[in-house]
């Protein structure tokens, strides 16, 4: 098309769609834009560590999430924070948009980089004319150099393991040499790794499933994985086609092991000596003897922290434990009552059990025997209650190890911290075991509370079926290898152009090997000692 | 085992003595004997500190019947970090053949060890079962090596910035401390540390996956590790692809180190300042030392940004920046 000819309405440089596409490509391939996206992502991530995030928040005192934000920031600011999504910033559309932008940018960058690297690998193109050298402030020209110098340079590079390509034109000899090309490929691999990571994460999110399940000691339970709920609406119809994933869990045994500490911390040593027996023992491990069955596949093993059980891509992690202890209450002349303890909660001891308050000023509530922790019912009017408030530590009971050897069984034991109900004044702490009862008064009458030998153990498992994990780890390994190879393998390039006419030898080198003072540069200078070396820019050729 | 031990006290004294000698070297630059004495005392102190770490490790071995890296609470973490910084410093001193940056680089080991002994609880921590894992050694060591490397890089970047702001005394410390040299060394240490940081984050993800069943949980510490990684990623891209060097890149380096400090220590303060929970917070509450370190790390780039741009030094590193892909069009701005 001649310059006078008007472009057709559908030509690429007039088509708004094509223009928009070109602009988008340029933006996605722009490093400054990518850097700004990185900075924005870092800034938003930082905000998320200054504003409590819903997925990590633990509202105090039975407050709801909304109440917690209002209490901390005031009604209007809380509304703004939640309205802008700042309370769940990592799951907002704009955060994900920036992440996706960065990833798409990596894809495009990768395409461009791959083309450039492959071209340089296949056909380095040694033919470079004088203006190529004159455009660089780092190129030099050795005047008076001859065929000998050119050949010696070539031999030097070949001897150092450089990959050499040569070509000639119009009485000039051109050479291109490079070394450490692996680092160029590593750079491509590094950017591919970002995509592999992204794919692994998205794949896992799209089809993976995770959750928690709790089993009492000796309990059997069916675990049906819900792989459809909480998935993207486009993925859900596909997931519904998959057969249900049901696993039969059978916890044959569950134990919580304790460790006898050699030395107690300075804070504990300040406490009364009889309390040391409680703090001396710390949870060492919690171990489930678990059998999991799916169809004909059966897997049995010990599951403990850092040692998950894997069956059919389902990972079962020992993520927590719970021990429920019981107090044996002897109040007045009546029969002893076995009362469930709720730890770390202000409680009163009543003739019907240990009651906790339903929020500040609320009704006193009792745990319901035979249910799992947490279910309580109102305390009948007129029930006698203890004169003091009690806060119990978590019950400890189980085998304990001393110096790596099983040394015995501890507990059940707990500590009761006592407070005056009206003023909240601390009245002391007492260790309670089956043999060391706590003396107390209930409505002025003496009573005794000792630990019952009964303890219920509950094993808490996290489970996850994430087929994206292997992909993700592969991506990470690629990335680490890519980063290390890119940064640690030095890449050096050298362009030479020898013009017989006038005896000019143009040289342009890049990379550590061609830095000032580098051994190769020094040898190169020795070879060119007889020539006059000047910057190529001052050759008079201009740019 | 005592809360600290005599070995720790000796190490603390040794760091102090070595620091005084390195400070004296600023005045008596040409005294070879003083230099050797400073290095000798520092190396001996490092060995004593190693002895303390072994002693602590043996205590944990008796306690838990397994190897455990002594980095489970703030006291131990600061000590372990100081130990790594000293080790890297000694290597750098040997490689670079200069002691002139010791007075800045050893500020953290000397100050940190003393402050940890005075203000932090040395009580061995009651460890949750998930921490009793060999991943602790790999993850924490990789992260701390990268932090220590980035700290040394920050020291050189800081010297560059001070020199650019008229601090001629920097060049008087060692005649090789030209802007180009400082910029180059700072950059090279980032090159060594960044892959280790990447590896450390990956090892943490693998550990989290095996312990809790999730490789990434948007926990504040994880997020700050990501922020740090993003800043140094931007650093490398800007340096290699856009040719940034000298003042701007040194400024970015200090910003990156501020992020390192928040990742390393600041997350422990998030609970007290912003009422946030982190499963990585192995100490809570405020701490004058940590807040000071954090404030210095954050304030340096802020102050430098607010000041008018300095004149370009005569020996500007821009002239000879190594651009591995620089044989394309000069100044191209694509990835």
Tab-separated table of N, CA and C in Angstrom, chain A residues 275-386:
chain	number	residue	atom	x	y	z
A	275	UNK	N	0.442	-26.009	91.952
A	275	UNK	CA	-0.096	-25.851	90.594
A	275	UNK	C	0.897	-26.355	89.534
A	276	UNK	N	2.141	-26.541	89.944
A	276	UNK	CA	3.169	-26.936	88.969
A	276	UNK	C	2.830	-28.269	88.306
A	277	UNK	N	2.167	-29.153	89.077
A	277	UNK	CA	1.846	-30.476	88.535
A	277	UNK	C	0.974	-30.374	87.286
A	278	UNK	N	0.175	-29.333	87.216
A	278	UNK	CA	-0.675	-29.160	86.040
A	278	UNK	C	0.155	-28.660	84.860
A	279	UNK	N	0.955	-27.617	85.108
A	279	UNK	CA	1.683	-26.985	84.002
A	279	UNK	C	2.900	-27.795	83.559
A	280	UNK	N	3.307	-28.747	84.418
A	280	UNK	CA	4.476	-29.551	84.080
A	280	UNK	C	4.217	-30.407	82.830
A	281	UNK	N	2.955	-30.738	82.605
A	281	UNK	CA	2.622	-31.640	81.499
A	281	UNK	C	2.070	-30.831	80.323
A	282	UNK	N	2.657	-31.053	79.168
A	282	UNK	CA	2.164	-30.362	77.976
A	282	UNK	C	1.789	-31.414	76.922
A	283	UNK	N	0.856	-31.029	76.068
A	283	UNK	CA	0.427	-31.987	75.041
A	283	UNK	C	1.580	-32.224	74.077
A	284	UNK	N	1.923	-33.466	73.927
A	284	UNK	CA	3.056	-33.844	73.086
A	284	UNK	C	2.565	-34.226	71.696
A	285	UNK	N	1.506	-34.975	71.670
A	285	UNK	CA	0.951	-35.419	70.390
A	285	UNK	C	-0.468	-35.934	70.614
A	286	UNK	N	-1.239	-35.953	69.546
A	286	UNK	CA	-2.549	-36.614	69.628
A	286	UNK	C	-2.637	-37.537	68.426
A	287	UNK	N	-2.972	-38.773	68.695
A	287	UNK	CA	-2.797	-39.820	67.692
A	287	UNK	C	-4.086	-40.631	67.540
A	288	UNK	N	-4.532	-40.739	66.301
A	288	UNK	CA	-5.725	-41.550	66.017
A	288	UNK	C	-5.301	-42.825	65.313
A	289	UNK	N	-5.866	-43.942	65.764
A	289	UNK	CA	-5.719	-45.186	65.008
A	289	UNK	C	-6.958	-45.237	64.104
A	290	UNK	N	-6.759	-44.886	62.863
A	290	UNK	CA	-7.897	-44.653	61.980
A	290	UNK	C	-7.905	-45.629	60.812
A	291	UNK	N	-9.103	-46.134	60.511
A	291	UNK	CA	-9.266	-46.949	59.311
A	291	UNK	C	-10.253	-46.221	58.398
A	292	UNK	N	-9.846	-46.035	57.161
A	292	UNK	CA	-10.706	-45.341	56.190
A	292	UNK	C	-10.969	-46.286	55.032
A	293	UNK	N	-12.239	-46.357	54.646
A	293	UNK	CA	-12.620	-47.296	53.595
A	293	UNK	C	-13.398	-46.551	52.520
A	294	UNK	N	-13.075	-46.845	51.287
A	294	UNK	CA	-13.896	-46.345	50.180
A	294	UNK	C	-13.989	-47.468	49.154
A	295	UNK	N	-15.183	-47.994	48.999
A	295	UNK	CA	-15.345	-49.135	48.106
A	295	UNK	C	-14.487	-50.284	48.598
A	296	UNK	N	-13.670	-50.781	47.698
A	296	UNK	CA	-12.822	-51.915	48.086
A	296	UNK	C	-11.497	-51.456	48.691
A	297	UNK	N	-11.248	-50.156	48.627
A	297	UNK	CA	-9.970	-49.654	49.140
A	297	UNK	C	-10.051	-49.395	50.645
A	298	UNK	N	-9.073	-49.877	51.338
A	298	UNK	CA	-9.028	-49.684	52.792
A	298	UNK	C	-7.639	-49.184	53.157
A	299	UNK	N	-7.600	-48.208	54.028
A	299	UNK	CA	-6.301	-47.725	54.502
A	299	UNK	C	-6.386	-47.555	56.012
A	300	UNK	N	-5.405	-48.104	56.674
A	300	UNK	CA	-5.403	-48.017	58.132
A	300	UNK	C	-4.057	-47.444	58.564
A	301	UNK	N	-4.071	-46.613	59.572
A	301	UNK	CA	-2.796	-46.078	60.037
A	301	UNK	C	-2.976	-45.131	61.202
A	302	UNK	N	-1.837	-44.753	61.748
A	302	UNK	CA	-1.848	-43.762	62.828
A	302	UNK	C	-1.820	-42.377	62.200
A	303	UNK	N	-2.769	-41.560	62.559
A	303	UNK	CA	-2.783	-40.190	62.046
A	303	UNK	C	-2.387	-39.270	63.189
A	304	UNK	N	-1.342	-38.497	62.967
A	304	UNK	CA	-0.961	-37.494	63.967
A	304	UNK	C	-0.508	-36.226	63.258
A	305	UNK	N	-0.272	-35.200	64.051
A	305	UNK	CA	0.080	-33.910	63.458
A	305	UNK	C	1.332	-34.079	62.589
A	306	UNK	N	1.290	-33.480	61.431
A	306	UNK	CA	2.367	-33.577	60.428
A	306	UNK	C	2.440	-34.940	59.741
A	307	UNK	N	1.534	-35.868	60.078
A	307	UNK	CA	1.530	-37.184	59.444
A	307	UNK	C	0.111	-37.524	59.003
A	308	UNK	N	-0.343	-36.955	57.876
A	308	UNK	CA	-1.717	-37.229	57.424
A	308	UNK	C	-1.866	-38.635	56.851
A	309	UNK	N	-3.099	-39.067	56.770
A	309	UNK	CA	-3.384	-40.350	56.126
A	309	UNK	C	-3.982	-40.037	54.753
A	310	UNK	N	-3.499	-40.717	53.732
A	310	UNK	CA	-3.935	-40.408	52.365
A	310	UNK	C	-4.599	-41.631	51.751
A	311	UNK	N	-5.818	-41.465	51.257
A	311	UNK	CA	-6.509	-42.545	50.551
A	311	UNK	C	-7.320	-41.918	49.421
A	312	UNK	N	-7.161	-42.440	48.248
A	312	UNK	CA	-7.916	-41.941	47.094
A	312	UNK	C	-7.827	-40.417	46.957
A	313	UNK	N	-6.644	-39.875	47.119
A	313	UNK	CA	-6.373	-38.432	47.032
A	313	UNK	C	-7.027	-37.630	48.157
A	314	UNK	N	-7.650	-38.335	49.110
A	314	UNK	CA	-8.197	-37.634	50.265
A	314	UNK	C	-7.128	-37.628	51.362
A	315	UNK	N	-6.789	-36.418	51.823
A	315	UNK	CA	-5.816	-36.289	52.920
A	315	UNK	C	-6.569	-36.016	54.205
A	316	UNK	N	-6.280	-36.819	55.208
A	316	UNK	CA	-6.903	-36.593	56.521
A	316	UNK	C	-5.815	-36.158	57.492
A	317	UNK	N	-5.985	-34.959	58.029
A	317	UNK	CA	-4.972	-34.383	58.909
A	317	UNK	C	-5.482	-34.375	60.341
A	318	UNK	N	-4.595	-34.707	61.241
A	318	UNK	CA	-4.950	-34.604	62.656
A	318	UNK	C	-4.781	-33.142	63.036
A	319	UNK	N	-5.868	-32.402	63.043
A	319	UNK	CA	-5.713	-30.956	63.216
A	319	UNK	C	-6.020	-30.472	64.624
A	320	UNK	N	-6.698	-31.287	65.441
A	320	UNK	CA	-7.009	-30.792	66.773
A	320	UNK	C	-7.495	-31.901	67.683
A	321	UNK	N	-7.702	-31.542	68.904
A	321	UNK	CA	-8.197	-32.509	69.874
A	321	UNK	C	-9.094	-31.785	70.863
A	322	UNK	N	-9.918	-32.547	71.540
A	322	UNK	CA	-10.701	-31.966	72.615
A	322	UNK	C	-10.855	-33.000	73.710
A	323	UNK	N	-10.668	-32.576	74.927
A	323	UNK	CA	-10.880	-33.466	76.066
A	323	UNK	C	-11.961	-32.865	76.940
A	324	UNK	N	-12.960	-33.652	77.214
A	324	UNK	CA	-14.009	-33.200	78.127
A	324	UNK	C	-13.816	-33.927	79.450
A	325	UNK	N	-13.680	-33.141	80.508
A	325	UNK	CA	-13.529	-33.733	81.831
A	325	UNK	C	-14.796	-33.518	82.656
A	326	UNK	N	-14.883	-34.232	83.764
A	326	UNK	CA	-16.087	-34.148	84.605
A	326	UNK	C	-15.694	-33.937	86.052
A	327	UNK	N	-16.488	-33.147	86.741
A	327	UNK	CA	-16.287	-32.946	88.176
A	327	UNK	C	-17.236	-33.867	88.929
A	328	UNK	N	-16.744	-34.433	89.990
A	328	UNK	CA	-17.614	-35.208	90.858
A	328	UNK	C	-17.975	-34.305	92.031
A	329	UNK	N	-19.260	-33.903	92.110
A	329	UNK	CA	-19.693	-32.906	93.094
A	329	UNK	C	-20.402	-33.586	94.261
A	330	UNK	N	-19.935	-33.276	95.452
A	330	UNK	CA	-20.634	-33.770	96.651
A	330	UNK	C	-21.138	-32.551	97.396
A	331	UNK	N	-22.428	-32.300	97.219
A	331	UNK	CA	-23.010	-31.099	97.834
A	331	UNK	C	-24.002	-31.562	98.896
A	332	UNK	N	-23.881	-31.022	100.092
A	332	UNK	CA	-24.699	-31.403	101.253
A	332	UNK	C	-24.616	-32.929	101.439
A	333	UNK	N	-25.707	-33.541	101.800
A	333	UNK	CA	-25.645	-34.982	102.070
A	333	UNK	C	-26.087	-35.792	100.855
A	334	UNK	N	-26.363	-35.095	99.766
A	334	UNK	CA	-26.901	-35.774	98.581
A	334	UNK	C	-25.877	-36.662	97.886
A	335	UNK	N	-26.343	-37.376	96.879
A	335	UNK	CA	-25.474	-38.261	96.106
A	335	UNK	C	-24.520	-37.423	95.237
A	336	UNK	N	-23.332	-37.963	94.995
A	336	UNK	CA	-22.371	-37.228	94.165
A	336	UNK	C	-22.920	-37.062	92.746
A	337	UNK	N	-22.725	-35.869	92.214
A	337	UNK	CA	-23.207	-35.572	90.853
A	337	UNK	C	-21.997	-35.470	89.935
A	338	UNK	N	-22.076	-36.076	88.770
A	338	UNK	CA	-20.989	-35.942	87.789
A	338	UNK	C	-21.328	-34.782	86.859
A	339	UNK	N	-20.476	-33.773	86.812
A	339	UNK	CA	-20.799	-32.558	86.070
A	339	UNK	C	-19.743	-32.265	85.013
A	340	UNK	N	-20.197	-32.011	83.809
A	340	UNK	CA	-19.262	-31.710	82.711
A	340	UNK	C	-18.637	-30.338	82.912
A	341	UNK	N	-17.346	-30.251	82.596
A	341	UNK	CA	-16.627	-28.976	82.741
A	341	UNK	C	-16.531	-28.259	81.405
A	342	UNK	N	-16.781	-26.982	81.422
A	342	UNK	CA	-16.480	-26.182	80.231
A	342	UNK	C	-15.306	-25.283	80.605
A	343	UNK	N	-14.193	-25.496	79.951
A	343	UNK	CA	-12.973	-24.781	80.342
A	343	UNK	C	-12.988	-23.341	79.853
A	344	UNK	N	-12.154	-22.526	80.482
A	344	UNK	CA	-11.884	-21.138	80.088
A	344	UNK	C	-13.138	-20.277	80.043
A	345	UNK	N	-14.143	-20.595	80.841
A	345	UNK	CA	-15.383	-19.821	80.870
A	345	UNK	C	-15.769	-19.603	82.336
A	346	UNK	N	-16.141	-18.383	82.706
A	346	UNK	CA	-16.587	-18.165	84.083
A	346	UNK	C	-17.780	-19.066	84.403
A	347	UNK	N	-17.688	-19.787	85.514
A	347	UNK	CA	-18.716	-20.784	85.828
A	347	UNK	C	-19.076	-20.692	87.305
A	348	UNK	N	-20.245	-21.248	87.637
A	348	UNK	CA	-20.592	-21.465	89.051
A	348	UNK	C	-20.886	-22.940	89.221
A	349	UNK	N	-20.662	-23.426	90.432
A	349	UNK	CA	-20.955	-24.829	90.719
A	349	UNK	C	-22.309	-24.885	91.409
A	350	UNK	N	-23.182	-25.697	90.859
A	350	UNK	CA	-24.533	-25.801	91.402
A	350	UNK	C	-24.795	-27.250	91.800
A	351	UNK	N	-25.917	-27.456	92.446
A	351	UNK	CA	-26.279	-28.821	92.835
A	351	UNK	C	-26.610	-29.661	91.604
A	352	UNK	N	-26.799	-29.014	90.455
A	352	UNK	CA	-27.131	-29.753	89.236
A	352	UNK	C	-25.935	-29.889	88.277
A	353	UNK	N	-24.847	-29.220	88.600
A	353	UNK	CA	-23.686	-29.319	87.725
A	353	UNK	C	-22.943	-27.999	87.662
A	354	UNK	N	-22.023	-27.908	86.713
A	354	UNK	CA	-21.244	-26.679	86.533
A	354	UNK	C	-21.953	-25.834	85.478
A	355	UNK	N	-22.342	-24.618	85.881
A	355	UNK	CA	-23.115	-23.774	84.974
A	355	UNK	C	-22.267	-22.614	84.474
A	356	UNK	N	-22.500	-22.247	83.244
A	356	UNK	CA	-21.804	-21.082	82.671
A	356	UNK	C	-22.841	-20.023	82.326
A	357	UNK	N	-22.396	-18.793	82.243
A	357	UNK	CA	-23.339	-17.713	81.965
A	357	UNK	C	-23.440	-17.467	80.470
A	358	UNK	N	-24.652	-17.253	80.009
A	358	UNK	CA	-24.903	-17.010	78.585
A	358	UNK	C	-24.689	-15.521	78.299
A	359	UNK	N	-23.445	-15.131	78.228
A	359	UNK	CA	-23.138	-13.721	77.979
A	359	UNK	C	-23.256	-12.920	79.263
A	360	UNK	N	-22.681	-11.685	79.262
A	360	UNK	CA	-22.706	-10.868	80.473
A	360	UNK	C	-24.145	-10.595	80.928
A	361	UNK	N	-24.442	-10.916	82.182
A	361	UNK	CA	-25.783	-10.686	82.733
A	361	UNK	C	-26.829	-11.675	82.257
A	362	UNK	N	-26.445	-12.647	81.467
A	362	UNK	CA	-27.414	-13.612	80.925
A	362	UNK	C	-27.732	-14.721	81.919
A	363	UNK	N	-28.580	-15.653	81.478
A	363	UNK	CA	-28.988	-16.754	82.354
A	363	UNK	C	-27.844	-17.746	82.524
A	364	UNK	N	-27.865	-18.459	83.649
A	364	UNK	CA	-26.873	-19.514	83.870
A	364	UNK	C	-27.314	-20.763	83.132
A	365	UNK	N	-26.394	-21.388	82.442
A	365	UNK	CA	-26.739	-22.526	81.586
A	365	UNK	C	-25.911	-23.751	81.973
A	366	UNK	N	-26.489	-24.901	81.758
A	366	UNK	CA	-25.815	-26.154	82.103
A	366	UNK	C	-25.475	-26.966	80.865
A	367	UNK	N	-24.320	-27.624	80.838
A	367	UNK	CA	-24.073	-28.579	79.753
A	367	UNK	C	-25.059	-29.736	79.846
A	368	UNK	N	-25.474	-30.227	78.724
A	368	UNK	CA	-26.407	-31.362	78.719
A	368	UNK	C	-25.610	-32.657	78.668
A	369	UNK	N	-25.750	-33.535	79.682
A	369	UNK	CA	-24.969	-34.776	79.667
A	369	UNK	C	-25.261	-35.609	78.424
A	370	UNK	N	-24.273	-36.271	77.939
A	370	UNK	CA	-24.471	-37.161	76.787
A	370	UNK	C	-24.357	-36.476	75.449
A	371	UNK	N	-24.248	-35.147	75.441
A	371	UNK	CA	-24.081	-34.461	74.155
A	371	UNK	C	-22.634	-34.005	74.059
A	372	UNK	N	-22.260	-33.574	72.865
A	372	UNK	CA	-20.908	-33.052	72.722
A	372	UNK	C	-20.864	-31.657	73.340
A	373	UNK	N	-19.677	-31.177	73.540
A	373	UNK	CA	-19.552	-29.900	74.228
A	373	UNK	C	-20.298	-28.785	73.508
A	374	UNK	N	-20.702	-27.851	74.296
A	374	UNK	CA	-21.301	-26.664	73.690
A	374	UNK	C	-22.809	-26.583	73.846
A	375	UNK	N	-23.496	-27.716	74.045
A	375	UNK	CA	-24.957	-27.643	74.147
A	375	UNK	C	-25.342	-27.470	75.610
A	376	UNK	N	-26.109	-26.467	75.894
A	376	UNK	CA	-26.443	-26.166	77.287
A	376	UNK	C	-27.926	-25.832	77.400
A	377	UNK	N	-28.419	-25.873	78.599
A	377	UNK	CA	-29.822	-25.546	78.824
A	377	UNK	C	-29.928	-24.636	80.045
A	378	UNK	N	-31.017	-23.948	80.196
A	378	UNK	CA	-31.156	-22.959	81.275
A	378	UNK	C	-31.188	-23.629	82.645
A	379	UNK	N	-30.660	-22.905	83.608
A	379	UNK	CA	-30.617	-23.397	84.990
A	379	UNK	C	-31.955	-23.096	85.675
A	380	UNK	N	-32.590	-24.083	86.290
A	380	UNK	CA	-33.887	-23.801	86.934
A	380	UNK	C	-33.741	-22.768	88.062
A	381	UNK	N	-34.801	-21.997	88.229
A	381	UNK	CA	-34.822	-20.965	89.277
A	381	UNK	C	-34.617	-21.609	90.651
A	382	UNK	N	-33.891	-20.915	91.504
A	382	UNK	CA	-33.752	-21.362	92.883
A	382	UNK	C	-32.713	-22.447	93.098
A	383	UNK	N	-31.995	-22.831	92.060
A	383	UNK	CA	-30.953	-23.855	92.224
A	383	UNK	C	-29.814	-23.286	93.068
A	384	UNK	N	-29.346	-24.035	94.097
A	384	UNK	CA	-28.222	-23.523	94.889
A	384	UNK	C	-26.964	-23.391	94.043
A	385	UNK	N	-26.279	-22.276	94.205
A	385	UNK	CA	-25.045	-22.064	93.438
A	385	UNK	C	-23.888	-21.729	94.369
A	386	UNK	N	-22.672	-21.943	93.887
A	386	UNK	CA	-21.484	-21.699	94.713
A	386	UNK	C	-21.334	-20.217	95.028
